[in-house]
Amino acid sequence: MRYALRMERLTARKIEQTRVKQDRLGARDEDDYGLVLPPASFKVELPVRDATGQWSGPRAWAANFRWLMENHPCYIDPDDAIAGRWMFMLSRMRLGYQLSRSNFAFDYSHLEPLQKKYDITTGIGKDAHFAPDYQIGLDLGWGGLLEKVRAVRLKFSAGGEDAAYSVELMDAEEQAILGVQAWMRRLGAAAADRTMTEEDPERRANLEEMARICLKLVDRPPETLREAVQWIAVFNMASRTYNRDGAGGQLDELLRPYYVRDIAAGLITDEDAEFYCFCLLLNDPHYYQIGGPAADGTDQTSRMSYIILEAASKLKSSCNLTIRVWDGMDRALYRRGVEILLANRLGYPRFSGDKALVEGFMKNGYSAELARQRIAVGCNWMSLPGLEYTLNDVVKINIAKVFEVAFAESASWEELEANYRKHFAAAVKVTAEGIDFHLDHQYLNEPELMLNLLSHGPIEKGLDVSHGGATYYNMAIDGAGLAVVADSFGAIEQRVVDEKALSFAEVKDAVASNFEGDAGERTRKMLDSAGRYGAGGTRADAWAVKLTEILDGEIAGHTTPHGFKLIPGWFTWADTLRFGRAVGATPNGRRAGEPISHGANPLPGFRKDGALTAMAAAIASVQPGYGNTAPWQLEVDIGLADDERAVEKLMALMDGHFALGGTLININVVDAEKILEADRDPSKYPDLVVRVTGFTAYFNSLSPAFRQLVVKRLIREAV
Amino acid sequence: MNGVVFDIKRGCVKDGPGLRTSVFMKGCPLKCVWCHNPESQSPAIQRAVATDEVCGREMSVEEVMGEVRRDKVFYSASGGGATFTGGEPTMQFDFLMALCGAAKAEGIHVAVDTCGFAPRECFAALLPCVDLFLYDLKCMDAARHLEFTGVPNGRIIGNLEFLDSAGAKFWIRCPLVPGLNDSDADLAALRDFTRGLRNMEKLEICPYHPLGLEKCAKFGLSPRYAGMSQPTAADLARYNAFLRPREGCAPARPQAMNAPAGRTATGKECYAI
Ligand code: SF4
């Protein structure tokens, strides 16, 4: 228990920082990210901006990033094993930045009419959302990366005009590295300064070690576990500062060699190792995977996996750790993960299903070895560390909107499906054209200066990862609004075709008027009470499967016009509100502007008994099945968690889901009463962390509308 | 073959081991004053007074099995299966036999939740196709049993002893209502009787929950005892003290009483003791 007090103080400070963020920034419906606010006096004065507040191209990004790093405040906590916290997102400093629509220096107005028509989140100009290979950085250190970049620059500088971009890119990479190195140097100095005023001998010793490590890591690669976590944290913070990137890696395997060496040398104990991991996880809720098969099919679970898991359990804060569940796994790790999930009720760890992920990804023409390495490192997504460019989780088609267009055009039930298919195909086409447009221009708009460094290819080839640098291109397109559309089709089929209780025209009129008047409300109630997706065996269930076939039919195995592979998924991220606002009333009884459904989840109330097995089976039945996910977002209330065999039951539920083809499970174990109370008075539970979707967040940092969604998802079973 | 079913719930965690699908069959020979499913007592299909909600629908064995089959993968992962409950499932005996046989034939674990008030032959016939009986034991005192349930308990106890001697596996479930059947003497009698059973795997206490009263109102049934209350934390502690935790079973946890009602299939909060 050597570190208990330090952990407690670190956690308390994190909660306080979250409160300050909440006060100053207001509600934010996204990940906590681990950033802290800069001192109020700090002024950002980026060197490169045009008259409209924009910048683009490698040189400009590098100059601005270097300025930020060179001036970045140095946060030092004498209790922490790691120096630094990150404070800015450069990518959000361009004037007019929106989460849903990135600044882009190139005109794609030719695509916009259709993108708007189908409410497509285009991904154009979106950054990150693929995974780095930390091993590259851990092996080379910043000094080694700098050398590598300089050597490549030298090679390209003889290449004349053709190589001009590569030269500019390498120059930019150099600037970026110099910026990070400058910050590391300053972090070291700040830690050293702080020793002067520190009276507690243990904390002073800690600060001295911190200073030594920072200064060493300016150039050299890490050699001990503590150095390795500091290196990873610095890369994470720098990459966050550059463009919010949050992808992690296979953390147990990345850290294991350092741990084994340190233990053998008698440098550390397991307690030290756990504390270092605790600090890394506290520093930033990056997405890490533990466990799962190695490329050769052997289990990767090690002592390090357990240490990371226990560190996460002590964290009591926002965290995005995923355990990969597979046949050959160490079930004890899985079980321990479920125990922590149930005991801590903080929404982590998450669980991913290896079988469906591997088999699915192989359908794109990849080997089993490669498929096993495609790990959970994002909100809903898997990625091959350092090998792949994906635009994961940023390209979405709002199928509720596609349905709306198709429905408006249909005069009869018989026309509806064909119209949906036609418009969905058109939506995919314009989405794919958008992806090509992005891939054509992003390297000039916003090169991936940080992630290029930890990818195999971009530096060697002198090409940005978004423009030929990556080894593989697997571009994600997610559908959003599955349950709304499945229930809409299902409600019409049941009430109009099967029961003849309503006519198609009546449904159209009621929907067009947003269910106005008594008659409209009666119609709405009839539609709303039709069998839902998730109930099992309903018309809507069959439609959900069919919609998945349609999704696959247009996306899986297809490429963009320029030949880049596409992979389908179902996912809404935290965007159910925004998507919902774009869509009028729908025939599932949903009123205009109400939120759309979440990911692959059925709508709340899908079954009277809220049966979790029914939900698990339904979501498994709509897996697109090509290696990208359709996650199951599950709220389990305390009742199940209290049961003495809850661990087994939850594991059985997950095993069943994975056996049926499930890919990723995000679980919130909630105390319904506590959430309701926190919704009434958010200040009451400043430490309440909930899993919003792929990410966790402090409940009180969410907007009231968003909190409502979390509240609604609570399964209140009425007998 | 058809029968009348009033609900099928999937993913039940408290009607036997593992994750289960509970099939609620209509009709019951008893009229317990605390009944949590008063609308289940009549074998007929009923309609709620205000909401027009229908209780009960005719289903074939195949239709029920279609629902039961959906969660097969979860049964095998969790050691769960199907639970036939009610009402009193033996009221539709042929239907019940057909269902148990069909489930068994597909390798699905079968539990039957019964009040025990049925001819001995029914239980003898069920023995080979039932893996677990969930057996209600409501009150050891014959006179009060008659008062609270409408029938004497001799046949119920006799059937239980028969199942025990026949080597059937069973859990005993005991609904406890403060002031009615939870006196120290009641608990002692329960304890002493169950100690004599060789094949009992578990004794569960189901603290009374006033859920049934709302349902009475809904279906226009008149409740026979209006003043019943939920056991307090102190009551639960007393139950625990009497019915000492058996090996491998956790004691009843009073705090769980505050959990929202209705999570379990039957509306009962059950505690393993
Ligand atoms: S035995 Fe069960 S269903 Fe029948 S009356 Fe009693 S409590 Fe109700």
PDB file of N, CA, C and O in Angstrom, chain A residues 301-353:
ATOM      1  N   THR A 301      -1.572 -12.649 -22.685  1.00  0.00           N
ATOM      2  CA  THR A 301      -1.747 -12.287 -21.275  1.00  0.00           C
ATOM      3  C   THR A 301      -0.463 -12.559 -20.495  1.00  0.00           C
ATOM      4  O   THR A 301       0.129 -13.618 -20.613  1.00  0.00           O
ATOM      5  N   SER A 302      -0.057 -11.593 -19.734  1.00  0.00           N
ATOM      6  CA  SER A 302       1.157 -11.742 -18.938  1.00  0.00           C
ATOM      7  C   SER A 302       0.907 -11.100 -17.583  1.00  0.00           C
ATOM      8  O   SER A 302      -0.145 -10.509 -17.347  1.00  0.00           O
ATOM      9  N   ARG A 303       1.871 -11.184 -16.724  1.00  0.00           N
ATOM     10  CA  ARG A 303       1.800 -10.509 -15.419  1.00  0.00           C
ATOM     11  C   ARG A 303       1.501  -9.023 -15.635  1.00  0.00           C
ATOM     12  O   ARG A 303       0.782  -8.396 -14.870  1.00  0.00           O
ATOM     13  N   MET A 304       2.071  -8.494 -16.718  1.00  0.00           N
ATOM     14  CA  MET A 304       1.883  -7.070 -17.015  1.00  0.00           C
ATOM     15  C   MET A 304       0.404  -6.758 -17.266  1.00  0.00           C
ATOM     16  O   MET A 304      -0.085  -5.699 -16.873  1.00  0.00           O
ATOM     17  N   SER A 305      -0.313  -7.686 -17.921  1.00  0.00           N
ATOM     18  CA  SER A 305      -1.736  -7.452 -18.197  1.00  0.00           C
ATOM     19  C   SER A 305      -2.478  -7.243 -16.874  1.00  0.00           C
ATOM     20  O   SER A 305      -3.317  -6.347 -16.744  1.00  0.00           O
ATOM     21  N   TYR A 306      -2.172  -8.098 -15.906  1.00  0.00           N
ATOM     22  CA  TYR A 306      -2.842  -8.002 -14.603  1.00  0.00           C
ATOM     23  C   TYR A 306      -2.473  -6.715 -13.872  1.00  0.00           C
ATOM     24  O   TYR A 306      -3.303  -6.090 -13.215  1.00  0.00           O
ATOM     25  N   ILE A 307      -1.213  -6.351 -13.977  1.00  0.00           N
ATOM     26  CA  ILE A 307      -0.771  -5.135 -13.290  1.00  0.00           C
ATOM     27  C   ILE A 307      -1.508  -3.921 -13.862  1.00  0.00           C
ATOM     28  O   ILE A 307      -1.979  -3.047 -13.124  1.00  0.00           O
ATOM     29  N   ILE A 308      -1.646  -3.892 -15.166  1.00  0.00           N
ATOM     30  CA  ILE A 308      -2.353  -2.778 -15.801  1.00  0.00           C
ATOM     31  C   ILE A 308      -3.821  -2.773 -15.360  1.00  0.00           C
ATOM     32  O   ILE A 308      -4.390  -1.728 -15.027  1.00  0.00           O
ATOM     33  N   LEU A 309      -4.405  -3.953 -15.325  1.00  0.00           N
ATOM     34  CA  LEU A 309      -5.814  -4.052 -14.937  1.00  0.00           C
ATOM     35  C   LEU A 309      -6.014  -3.592 -13.486  1.00  0.00           C
ATOM     36  O   LEU A 309      -6.960  -2.846 -13.180  1.00  0.00           O
ATOM     37  N   GLU A 310      -5.130  -4.007 -12.608  1.00  0.00           N
ATOM     38  CA  GLU A 310      -5.253  -3.591 -11.206  1.00  0.00           C
ATOM     39  C   GLU A 310      -5.024  -2.087 -11.062  1.00  0.00           C
ATOM     40  O   GLU A 310      -5.668  -1.420 -10.259  1.00  0.00           O
ATOM     41  N   ALA A 311      -4.103  -1.564 -11.858  1.00  0.00           N
ATOM     42  CA  ALA A 311      -3.870  -0.113 -11.830  1.00  0.00           C
ATOM     43  C   ALA A 311      -5.136   0.609 -12.263  1.00  0.00           C
ATOM     44  O   ALA A 311      -5.553   1.599 -11.636  1.00  0.00           O
ATOM     45  N   ALA A 312      -5.762   0.095 -13.309  1.00  0.00           N
ATOM     46  CA  ALA A 312      -7.001   0.718 -13.791  1.00  0.00           C
ATOM     47  C   ALA A 312      -8.074   0.662 -12.708  1.00  0.00           C
ATOM     48  O   ALA A 312      -8.838   1.608 -12.514  1.00  0.00           O
ATOM     49  N   SER A 313      -8.109  -0.440 -12.016  1.00  0.00           N
ATOM     50  CA  SER A 313      -9.123  -0.606 -10.976  1.00  0.00           C
ATOM     51  C   SER A 313      -8.941   0.406  -9.853  1.00  0.00           C
ATOM     52  O   SER A 313      -9.897   0.878  -9.253  1.00  0.00           O
ATOM     53  N   LYS A 314      -7.691   0.774  -9.586  1.00  0.00           N
ATOM     54  CA  LYS A 314      -7.437   1.750  -8.521  1.00  0.00           C
ATOM     55  C   LYS A 314      -7.664   3.180  -9.003  1.00  0.00           C
ATOM     56  O   LYS A 314      -7.721   4.119  -8.218  1.00  0.00           O
ATOM     57  N   LEU A 315      -7.788   3.339 -10.314  1.00  0.00           N
ATOM     58  CA  LEU A 315      -7.830   4.666 -10.908  1.00  0.00           C
ATOM     59  C   LEU A 315      -9.070   5.449 -10.488  1.00  0.00           C
ATOM     60  O   LEU A 315      -9.000   6.637 -10.216  1.00  0.00           O
ATOM     61  N   LYS A 316     -10.213   4.806 -10.500  1.00  0.00           N
ATOM     62  CA  LYS A 316     -11.477   5.462 -10.154  1.00  0.00           C
ATOM     63  C   LYS A 316     -11.678   6.744 -10.951  1.00  0.00           C
ATOM     64  O   LYS A 316     -12.025   7.786 -10.412  1.00  0.00           O
ATOM     65  N   SER A 317     -11.382   6.665 -12.212  1.00  0.00           N
ATOM     66  CA  SER A 317     -11.530   7.841 -13.070  1.00  0.00           C
ATOM     67  C   SER A 317     -11.849   7.343 -14.470  1.00  0.00           C
ATOM     68  O   SER A 317     -11.998   6.160 -14.701  1.00  0.00           O
ATOM     69  N   SER A 318     -11.931   8.264 -15.383  1.00  0.00           N
ATOM     70  CA  SER A 318     -12.211   7.929 -16.766  1.00  0.00           C
ATOM     71  C   SER A 318     -11.094   7.044 -17.334  1.00  0.00           C
ATOM     72  O   SER A 318      -9.920   7.341 -17.172  1.00  0.00           O
ATOM     73  N   CYS A 319     -11.461   5.959 -18.009  1.00  0.00           N
ATOM     74  CA  CYS A 319     -10.456   5.009 -18.487  1.00  0.00           C
ATOM     75  C   CYS A 319     -11.039   4.174 -19.621  1.00  0.00           C
ATOM     76  O   CYS A 319     -12.212   3.835 -19.589  1.00  0.00           O
ATOM     77  N   ASN A 320     -10.226   3.860 -20.615  1.00  0.00           N
ATOM     78  CA  ASN A 320     -10.736   3.122 -21.771  1.00  0.00           C
ATOM     79  C   ASN A 320      -9.887   1.900 -22.082  1.00  0.00           C
ATOM     80  O   ASN A 320      -9.228   1.817 -23.110  1.00  0.00           O
ATOM     81  N   LEU A 321      -9.916   0.975 -21.163  1.00  0.00           N
ATOM     82  CA  LEU A 321      -9.128  -0.237 -21.304  1.00  0.00           C
ATOM     83  C   LEU A 321     -10.029  -1.341 -21.866  1.00  0.00           C
ATOM     84  O   LEU A 321     -11.155  -1.502 -21.415  1.00  0.00           O
ATOM     85  N   THR A 322      -9.523  -2.079 -22.850  1.00  0.00           N
ATOM     86  CA  THR A 322     -10.321  -3.167 -23.419  1.00  0.00           C
ATOM     87  C   THR A 322      -9.622  -4.499 -23.218  1.00  0.00           C
ATOM     88  O   THR A 322      -8.424  -4.617 -23.489  1.00  0.00           O
ATOM     89  N   ILE A 323     -10.366  -5.485 -22.753  1.00  0.00           N
ATOM     90  CA  ILE A 323      -9.848  -6.845 -22.660  1.00  0.00           C
ATOM     91  C   ILE A 323     -10.357  -7.617 -23.866  1.00  0.00           C
ATOM     92  O   ILE A 323     -11.554  -7.610 -24.155  1.00  0.00           O
ATOM     93  N   ARG A 324      -9.437  -8.261 -24.568  1.00  0.00           N
ATOM     94  CA  ARG A 324      -9.848  -9.026 -25.737  1.00  0.00           C
ATOM     95  C   ARG A 324     -10.224 -10.436 -25.314  1.00  0.00           C
ATOM     96  O   ARG A 324      -9.423 -11.133 -24.701  1.00  0.00           O
ATOM     97  N   VAL A 325     -11.450 -10.811 -25.617  1.00  0.00           N
ATOM     98  CA  VAL A 325     -11.953 -12.119 -25.192  1.00  0.00           C
ATOM     99  C   VAL A 325     -11.801 -13.108 -26.336  1.00  0.00           C
ATOM    100  O   VAL A 325     -12.249 -12.836 -27.453  1.00  0.00           O
ATOM    101  N   TRP A 326     -11.157 -14.214 -26.054  1.00  0.00           N
ATOM    102  CA  TRP A 326     -11.000 -15.225 -27.103  1.00  0.00           C
ATOM    103  C   TRP A 326     -10.857 -16.612 -26.495  1.00  0.00           C
ATOM    104  O   TRP A 326     -10.661 -16.758 -25.285  1.00  0.00           O
ATOM    105  N   ASP A 327     -10.986 -17.619 -27.345  1.00  0.00           N
ATOM    106  CA  ASP A 327     -11.020 -19.007 -26.882  1.00  0.00           C
ATOM    107  C   ASP A 327      -9.768 -19.404 -26.107  1.00  0.00           C
ATOM    108  O   ASP A 327      -9.850 -20.115 -25.121  1.00  0.00           O
ATOM    109  N   GLY A 328      -8.628 -18.980 -26.572  1.00  0.00           N
ATOM    110  CA  GLY A 328      -7.380 -19.426 -25.948  1.00  0.00           C
ATOM    111  C   GLY A 328      -6.928 -18.525 -24.815  1.00  0.00           C
ATOM    112  O   GLY A 328      -5.755 -18.544 -24.439  1.00  0.00           O
ATOM    113  N   MET A 329      -7.837 -17.741 -24.276  1.00  0.00           N
ATOM    114  CA  MET A 329      -7.391 -16.721 -23.328  1.00  0.00           C
ATOM    115  C   MET A 329      -7.254 -17.249 -21.906  1.00  0.00           C
ATOM    116  O   MET A 329      -7.747 -18.314 -21.552  1.00  0.00           O
ATOM    117  N   ASP A 330      -6.611 -16.464 -21.103  1.00  0.00           N
ATOM    118  CA  ASP A 330      -6.534 -16.678 -19.678  1.00  0.00           C
ATOM    119  C   ASP A 330      -7.849 -16.135 -19.099  1.00  0.00           C
ATOM    120  O   ASP A 330      -8.027 -14.927 -18.978  1.00  0.00           O
ATOM    121  N   ARG A 331      -8.754 -17.054 -18.759  1.00  0.00           N
ATOM    122  CA  ARG A 331     -10.086 -16.635 -18.303  1.00  0.00           C
ATOM    123  C   ARG A 331     -10.012 -15.832 -17.003  1.00  0.00           C
ATOM    124  O   ARG A 331     -10.916 -15.072 -16.682  1.00  0.00           O
ATOM    125  N   ALA A 332      -8.939 -16.012 -16.260  1.00  0.00           N
ATOM    126  CA  ALA A 332      -8.823 -15.293 -14.992  1.00  0.00           C
ATOM    127  C   ALA A 332      -8.722 -13.788 -15.226  1.00  0.00           C
ATOM    128  O   ALA A 332      -9.226 -12.987 -14.435  1.00  0.00           O
ATOM    129  N   LEU A 333      -8.086 -13.404 -16.319  1.00  0.00           N
ATOM    130  CA  LEU A 333      -7.973 -11.972 -16.629  1.00  0.00           C
ATOM    131  C   LEU A 333      -9.358 -11.406 -16.954  1.00  0.00           C
ATOM    132  O   LEU A 333      -9.744 -10.330 -16.499  1.00  0.00           O
ATOM    133  N   TYR A 334     -10.077 -12.166 -17.740  1.00  0.00           N
ATOM    134  CA  TYR A 334     -11.446 -11.810 -18.137  1.00  0.00           C
ATOM    135  C   TYR A 334     -12.314 -11.642 -16.885  1.00  0.00           C
ATOM    136  O   TYR A 334     -12.983 -10.623 -16.678  1.00  0.00           O
ATOM    137  N   ARG A 335     -12.250 -12.662 -16.041  1.00  0.00           N
ATOM    138  CA  ARG A 335     -13.060 -12.660 -14.821  1.00  0.00           C
ATOM    139  C   ARG A 335     -12.710 -11.464 -13.926  1.00  0.00           C
ATOM    140  O   ARG A 335     -13.582 -10.778 -13.410  1.00  0.00           O
ATOM    141  N   ARG A 336     -11.427 -11.224 -13.791  1.00  0.00           N
ATOM    142  CA  ARG A 336     -10.990 -10.100 -12.956  1.00  0.00           C
ATOM    143  C   ARG A 336     -11.515  -8.787 -13.537  1.00  0.00           C
ATOM    144  O   ARG A 336     -11.924  -7.887 -12.811  1.00  0.00           O
ATOM    145  N   GLY A 337     -11.496  -8.707 -14.853  1.00  0.00           N
ATOM    146  CA  GLY A 337     -12.023  -7.507 -15.515  1.00  0.00           C
ATOM    147  C   GLY A 337     -13.497  -7.303 -15.199  1.00  0.00           C
ATOM    148  O   GLY A 337     -13.933  -6.193 -14.894  1.00  0.00           O
ATOM    149  N   VAL A 338     -14.257  -8.380 -15.240  1.00  0.00           N
ATOM    150  CA  VAL A 338     -15.693  -8.278 -14.955  1.00  0.00           C
ATOM    151  C   VAL A 338     -15.906  -7.914 -13.488  1.00  0.00           C
ATOM    152  O   VAL A 338     -16.775  -7.099 -13.149  1.00  0.00           O
ATOM    153  N   GLU A 339     -15.105  -8.499 -12.630  1.00  0.00           N
ATOM    154  CA  GLU A 339     -15.222  -8.159 -11.199  1.00  0.00           C
ATOM    155  C   GLU A 339     -15.012  -6.672 -10.979  1.00  0.00           C
ATOM    156  O   GLU A 339     -15.748  -6.022 -10.240  1.00  0.00           O
ATOM    157  N   ILE A 340     -13.993  -6.135 -11.645  1.00  0.00           N
ATOM    158  CA  ILE A 340     -13.687  -4.707 -11.476  1.00  0.00           C
ATOM    159  C   ILE A 340     -14.821  -3.857 -12.035  1.00  0.00           C
ATOM    160  O   ILE A 340     -15.257  -2.882 -11.426  1.00  0.00           O
ATOM    161  N   LEU A 341     -15.318  -4.268 -13.176  1.00  0.00           N
ATOM    162  CA  LEU A 341     -16.433  -3.546 -13.788  1.00  0.00           C
ATOM    163  C   LEU A 341     -17.622  -3.477 -12.828  1.00  0.00           C
ATOM    164  O   LEU A 341     -18.252  -2.435 -12.656  1.00  0.00           O
ATOM    165  N   LEU A 342     -17.906  -4.599 -12.193  1.00  0.00           N
ATOM    166  CA  LEU A 342     -19.058  -4.661 -11.300  1.00  0.00           C
ATOM    167  C   LEU A 342     -18.795  -3.935  -9.978  1.00  0.00           C
ATOM    168  O   LEU A 342     -19.672  -3.269  -9.442  1.00  0.00           O
ATOM    169  N   ALA A 343     -17.581  -4.070  -9.482  1.00  0.00           N
ATOM    170  CA  ALA A 343     -17.292  -3.488  -8.174  1.00  0.00           C
ATOM    171  C   ALA A 343     -17.129  -1.974  -8.262  1.00  0.00           C
ATOM    172  O   ALA A 343     -17.662  -1.235  -7.441  1.00  0.00           O
ATOM    173  N   ASN A 344     -16.413  -1.520  -9.281  1.00  0.00           N
ATOM    174  CA  ASN A 344     -16.116  -0.083  -9.352  1.00  0.00           C
ATOM    175  C   ASN A 344     -17.238   0.736  -9.988  1.00  0.00           C
ATOM    176  O   ASN A 344     -17.375   1.916  -9.724  1.00  0.00           O
ATOM    177  N   ARG A 345     -17.962   0.109 -10.862  1.00  0.00           N
ATOM    178  CA  ARG A 345     -19.072   0.790 -11.550  1.00  0.00           C
ATOM    179  C   ARG A 345     -18.631   2.052 -12.259  1.00  0.00           C
ATOM    180  O   ARG A 345     -19.220   3.119 -12.128  1.00  0.00           O
ATOM    181  N   LEU A 346     -17.524   1.950 -12.974  1.00  0.00           N
ATOM    182  CA  LEU A 346     -16.995   3.111 -13.680  1.00  0.00           C
ATOM    183  C   LEU A 346     -16.975   2.876 -15.185  1.00  0.00           C
ATOM    184  O   LEU A 346     -16.357   3.620 -15.928  1.00  0.00           O
ATOM    185  N   GLY A 347     -17.623   1.838 -15.635  1.00  0.00           N
ATOM    186  CA  GLY A 347     -17.740   1.621 -17.076  1.00  0.00           C
ATOM    187  C   GLY A 347     -16.506   1.014 -17.722  1.00  0.00           C
ATOM    188  O   GLY A 347     -16.409   0.989 -18.942  1.00  0.00           O
ATOM    189  N   TYR A 348     -15.558   0.536 -16.982  1.00  0.00           N
ATOM    190  CA  TYR A 348     -14.423  -0.143 -17.593  1.00  0.00           C
ATOM    191  C   TYR A 348     -13.999  -1.314 -16.726  1.00  0.00           C
ATOM    192  O   TYR A 348     -14.281  -1.319 -15.549  1.00  0.00           O
ATOM    193  N   PRO A 349     -13.305  -2.280 -17.293  1.00  0.00           N
ATOM    194  CA  PRO A 349     -12.854  -2.345 -18.683  1.00  0.00           C
ATOM    195  C   PRO A 349     -13.999  -2.651 -19.662  1.00  0.00           C
ATOM    196  O   PRO A 349     -15.114  -2.932 -19.270  1.00  0.00           O
ATOM    197  N   ARG A 350     -13.649  -2.568 -20.954  1.00  0.00           N
ATOM    198  CA  ARG A 350     -14.557  -2.988 -22.020  1.00  0.00           C
ATOM    199  C   ARG A 350     -14.080  -4.350 -22.517  1.00  0.00           C
ATOM    200  O   ARG A 350     -13.000  -4.794 -22.169  1.00  0.00           O
ATOM    201  N   PHE A 351     -14.879  -4.980 -23.347  1.00  0.00           N
ATOM    202  CA  PHE A 351     -14.524  -6.314 -23.818  1.00  0.00           C
ATOM    203  C   PHE A 351     -14.755  -6.406 -25.317  1.00  0.00           C
ATOM    204  O   PHE A 351     -15.781  -5.943 -25.820  1.00  0.00           O
ATOM    205  N   SER A 352     -13.774  -6.969 -26.010  1.00  0.00           N
ATOM    206  CA  SER A 352     -13.950  -7.129 -27.457  1.00  0.00           C
ATOM    207  C   SER A 352     -13.920  -8.611 -27.795  1.00  0.00           C
ATOM    208  O   SER A 352     -13.298  -9.409 -27.091  1.00  0.00           O
ATOM    209  N   GLY A 353     -14.612  -8.978 -28.861  1.00  0.00           N
ATOM    210  CA  GLY A 353     -14.755 -10.382 -29.246  1.00  0.00           C
ATOM    211  C   GLY A 353     -13.830 -10.732 -30.391  1.00  0.00           C
ATOM    212  O   GLY A 353     -14.050 -10.332 -31.537  1.00  0.00           O
TER     213      GLY A 353
END
